[in-house]
Short mmCIF file of C-alpha atoms in Angstrom, two decimals:
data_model
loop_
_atom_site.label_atom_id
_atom_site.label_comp_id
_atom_site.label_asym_id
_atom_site.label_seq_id
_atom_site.Cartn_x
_atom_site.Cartn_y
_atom_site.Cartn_z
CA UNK A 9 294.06 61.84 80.21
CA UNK A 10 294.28 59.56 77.20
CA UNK A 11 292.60 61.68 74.84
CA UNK A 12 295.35 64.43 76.00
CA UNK A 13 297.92 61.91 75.37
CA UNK A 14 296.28 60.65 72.06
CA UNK A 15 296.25 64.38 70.49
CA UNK A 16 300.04 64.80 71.87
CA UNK A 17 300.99 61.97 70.29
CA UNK A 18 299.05 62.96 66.70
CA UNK A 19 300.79 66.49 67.21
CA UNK A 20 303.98 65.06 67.14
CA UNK A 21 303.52 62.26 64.93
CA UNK A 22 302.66 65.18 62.35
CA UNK A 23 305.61 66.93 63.04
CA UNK A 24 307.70 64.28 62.65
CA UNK A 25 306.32 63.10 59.44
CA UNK A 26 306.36 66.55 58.00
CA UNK A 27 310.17 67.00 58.99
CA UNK A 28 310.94 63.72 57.54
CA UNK A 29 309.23 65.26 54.31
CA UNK A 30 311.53 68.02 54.47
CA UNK A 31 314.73 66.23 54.92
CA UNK A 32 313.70 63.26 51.86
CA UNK A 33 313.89 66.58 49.61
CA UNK A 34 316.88 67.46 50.85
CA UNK A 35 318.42 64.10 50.37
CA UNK A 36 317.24 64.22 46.58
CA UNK A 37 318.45 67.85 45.71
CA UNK A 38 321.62 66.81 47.37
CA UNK A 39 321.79 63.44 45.13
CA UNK A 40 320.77 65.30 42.21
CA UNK A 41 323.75 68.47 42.63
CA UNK A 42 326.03 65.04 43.01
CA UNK A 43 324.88 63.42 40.24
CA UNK A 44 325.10 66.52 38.12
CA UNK A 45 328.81 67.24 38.95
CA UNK A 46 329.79 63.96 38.65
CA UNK A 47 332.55 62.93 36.01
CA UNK A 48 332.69 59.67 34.79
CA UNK A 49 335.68 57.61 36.28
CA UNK A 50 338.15 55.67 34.39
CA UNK A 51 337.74 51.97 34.31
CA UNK A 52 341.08 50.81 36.59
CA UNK A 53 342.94 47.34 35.43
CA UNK A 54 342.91 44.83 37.58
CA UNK A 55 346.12 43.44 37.18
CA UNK A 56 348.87 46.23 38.06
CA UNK A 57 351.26 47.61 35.44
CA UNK A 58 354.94 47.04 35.30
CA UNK A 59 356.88 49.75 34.45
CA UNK A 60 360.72 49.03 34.26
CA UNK A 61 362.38 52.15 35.52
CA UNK A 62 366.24 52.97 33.86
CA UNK A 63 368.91 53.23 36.46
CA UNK A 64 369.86 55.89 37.76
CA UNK A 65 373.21 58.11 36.46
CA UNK A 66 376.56 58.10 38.93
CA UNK A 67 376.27 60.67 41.28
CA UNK A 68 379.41 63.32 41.25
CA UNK A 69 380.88 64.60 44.05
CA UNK A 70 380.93 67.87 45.30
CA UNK A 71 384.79 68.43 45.09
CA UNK A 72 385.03 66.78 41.73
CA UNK A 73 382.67 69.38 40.48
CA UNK A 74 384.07 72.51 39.42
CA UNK A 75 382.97 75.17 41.17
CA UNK A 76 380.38 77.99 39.48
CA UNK A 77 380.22 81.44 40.08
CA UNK A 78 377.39 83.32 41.43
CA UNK A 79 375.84 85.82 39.46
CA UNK A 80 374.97 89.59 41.06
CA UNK A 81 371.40 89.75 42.23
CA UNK A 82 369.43 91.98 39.76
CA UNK A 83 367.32 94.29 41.17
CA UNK A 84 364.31 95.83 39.35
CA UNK A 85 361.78 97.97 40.13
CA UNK A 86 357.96 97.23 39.24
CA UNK A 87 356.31 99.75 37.05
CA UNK A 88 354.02 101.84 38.27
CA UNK A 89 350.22 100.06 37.69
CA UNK A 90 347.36 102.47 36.85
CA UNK A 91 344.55 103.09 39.37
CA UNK A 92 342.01 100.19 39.15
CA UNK A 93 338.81 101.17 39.57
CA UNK A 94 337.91 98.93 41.90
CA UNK A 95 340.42 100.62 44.07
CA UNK A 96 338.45 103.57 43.90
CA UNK A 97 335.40 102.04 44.73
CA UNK A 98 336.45 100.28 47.43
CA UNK A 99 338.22 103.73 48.94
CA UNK A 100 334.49 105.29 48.79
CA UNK A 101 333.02 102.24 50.61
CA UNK A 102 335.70 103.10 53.38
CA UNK A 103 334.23 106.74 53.13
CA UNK A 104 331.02 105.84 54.53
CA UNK A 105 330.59 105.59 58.26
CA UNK A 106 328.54 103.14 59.73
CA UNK A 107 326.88 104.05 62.71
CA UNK A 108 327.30 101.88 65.89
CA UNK A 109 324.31 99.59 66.77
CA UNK A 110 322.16 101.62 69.61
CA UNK A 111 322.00 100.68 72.89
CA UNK A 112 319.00 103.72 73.20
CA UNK A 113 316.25 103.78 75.65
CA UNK A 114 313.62 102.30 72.89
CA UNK A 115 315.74 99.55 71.93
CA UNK A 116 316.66 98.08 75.38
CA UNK A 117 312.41 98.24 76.43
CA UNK A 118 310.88 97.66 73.01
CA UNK A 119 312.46 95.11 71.82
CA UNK A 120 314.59 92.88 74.86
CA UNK A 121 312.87 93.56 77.77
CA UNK A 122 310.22 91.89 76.75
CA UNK A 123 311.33 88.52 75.15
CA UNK A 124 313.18 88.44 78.83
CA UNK A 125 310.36 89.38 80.76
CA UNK A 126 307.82 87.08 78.81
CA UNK A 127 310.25 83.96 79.56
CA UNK A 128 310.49 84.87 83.23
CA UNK A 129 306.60 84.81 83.22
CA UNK A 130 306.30 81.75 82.15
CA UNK A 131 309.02 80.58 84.46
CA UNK A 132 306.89 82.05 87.39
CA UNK A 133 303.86 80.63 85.78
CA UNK A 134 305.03 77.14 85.94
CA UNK A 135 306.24 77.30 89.26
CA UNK A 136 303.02 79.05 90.91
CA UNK A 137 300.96 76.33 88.69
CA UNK A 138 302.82 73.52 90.58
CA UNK A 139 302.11 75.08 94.13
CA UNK A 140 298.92 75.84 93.86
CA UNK A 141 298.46 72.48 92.95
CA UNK A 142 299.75 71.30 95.93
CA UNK A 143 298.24 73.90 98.03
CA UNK A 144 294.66 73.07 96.67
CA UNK A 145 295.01 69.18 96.44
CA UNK A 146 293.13 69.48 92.77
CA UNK A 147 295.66 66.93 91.30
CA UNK A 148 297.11 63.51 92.71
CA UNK A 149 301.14 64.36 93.46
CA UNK A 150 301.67 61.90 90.10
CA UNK A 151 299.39 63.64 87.83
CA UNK A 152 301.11 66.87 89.19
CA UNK A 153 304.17 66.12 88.56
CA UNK A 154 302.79 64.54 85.24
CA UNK A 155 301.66 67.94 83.79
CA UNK A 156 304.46 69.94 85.48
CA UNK A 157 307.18 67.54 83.10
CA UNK A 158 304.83 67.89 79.78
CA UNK A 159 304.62 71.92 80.39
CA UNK A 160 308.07 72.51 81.11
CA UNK A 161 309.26 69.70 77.92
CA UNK A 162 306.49 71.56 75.96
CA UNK A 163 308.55 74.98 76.30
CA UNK A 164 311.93 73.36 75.86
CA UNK A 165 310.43 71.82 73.06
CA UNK A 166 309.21 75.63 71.77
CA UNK A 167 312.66 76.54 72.00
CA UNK A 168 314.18 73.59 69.57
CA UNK A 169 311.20 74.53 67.21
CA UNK A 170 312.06 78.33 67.61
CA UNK A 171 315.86 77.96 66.37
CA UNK A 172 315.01 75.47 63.88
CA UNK A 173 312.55 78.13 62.29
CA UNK A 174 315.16 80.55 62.65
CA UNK A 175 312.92 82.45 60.04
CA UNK A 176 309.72 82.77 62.05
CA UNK A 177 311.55 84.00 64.81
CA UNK A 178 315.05 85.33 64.70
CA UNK A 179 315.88 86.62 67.83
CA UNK A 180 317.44 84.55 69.86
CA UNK A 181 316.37 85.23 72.93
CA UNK A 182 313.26 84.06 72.21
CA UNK A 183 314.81 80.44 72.10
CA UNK A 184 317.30 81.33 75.00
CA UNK A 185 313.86 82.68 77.42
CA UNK A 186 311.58 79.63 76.86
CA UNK A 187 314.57 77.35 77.39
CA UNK A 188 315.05 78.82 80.72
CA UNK A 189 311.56 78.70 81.81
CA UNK A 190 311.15 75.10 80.76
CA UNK A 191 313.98 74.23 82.70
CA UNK A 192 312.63 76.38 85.89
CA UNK A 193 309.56 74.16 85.45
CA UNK A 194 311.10 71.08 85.50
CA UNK A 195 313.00 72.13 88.55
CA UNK A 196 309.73 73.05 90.34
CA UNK A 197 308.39 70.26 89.60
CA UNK A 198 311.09 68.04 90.63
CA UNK A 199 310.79 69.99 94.22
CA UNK A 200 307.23 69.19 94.04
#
């Protein structure tokens, strides 16, 4: 049991450091785009300016001032603009159909089924693990429910890794099934 928890603990302790690597370059790109852009800023007194301002002018009423007449609205029209060619571009692009996203036969069992149906085996797995468990006596009920939390945090911790490497694995279902199966392992075990 120690040496499990010793090469857990190097596992993640490699992990960590690397993502710590990852996010010290960010920090210095980031720094570096802001010190780039950055304009120098004027050096600011530090005693405020007094500027005397000139009084303002007597204000005239309204029926003191003569009255002015109001011009006829003129109304023009715009001449006519020559076809861009971006318009016409842009009118061919609107030409082209796109077709809808299939919903076909292959798609539905080639490529969802089995992100779905891989999740709810390992759901099943970790629940049948924990009973049999019990059923055989192999395990003390605190080492049981020992490996029952680290296999069902293990896949919940497979999912976080899955969507933050959104470019190994894009779909996300993938994340979505071994999220659910942690948690149905952790609920198993709870029972247990």
């Amino acid at each position: 049991m120690p040496l499990l928890l010793l090469i857990v603990g190097c596992l993640a302790i490699g992990f960590l450091w690397q993502e710590v690597r990852r996010l010290r370059d960010r920090v210095e790109t980031l720094e570096g785009w802001f010190a780039a852009s950055a304009t120098p800023v004027a050096a600011v007194p530090s005693q405020p300016v007094y500027v005397p301002l000139e009084p303002l002018p007597d204000l005239v009423d309204a029926e003191d001032r003569p009255a002015e007449p109001i011009a006829e609205p003129v109304v023009s029209t715009p001449a006519p603009i020559a076809e861009l060619p971006q318009q016409s571009f842009l009118a061919e692009l609107a030409a082209i159909e796109i077709p809808p996203p299939s919903s076909r036969f292959e798609d539905v069992f080639g490529r969802r089924l089995p992100i779905w149906a891989g999740g709810l085996t390992l759901a099943v797995a970790g629940v049948l693990v924990v009973r049999y468990s019990i059923e055989a006596g192999l395990l003390s009920p605190w080492v049981r429910v020992m490996f029952g939390l680290i296999f069902g945090a293990g896949l919940i911790g497979g999912a976080e890794v899955a969507m933050r490497r959104e470019a190994v694995v894009r779909d996300p279902r993938v994340r979505q099934s071994l999220a659910g199966a942690g948690i149905a392992t952790l609920y198993a075990v709870t029972l247990a």
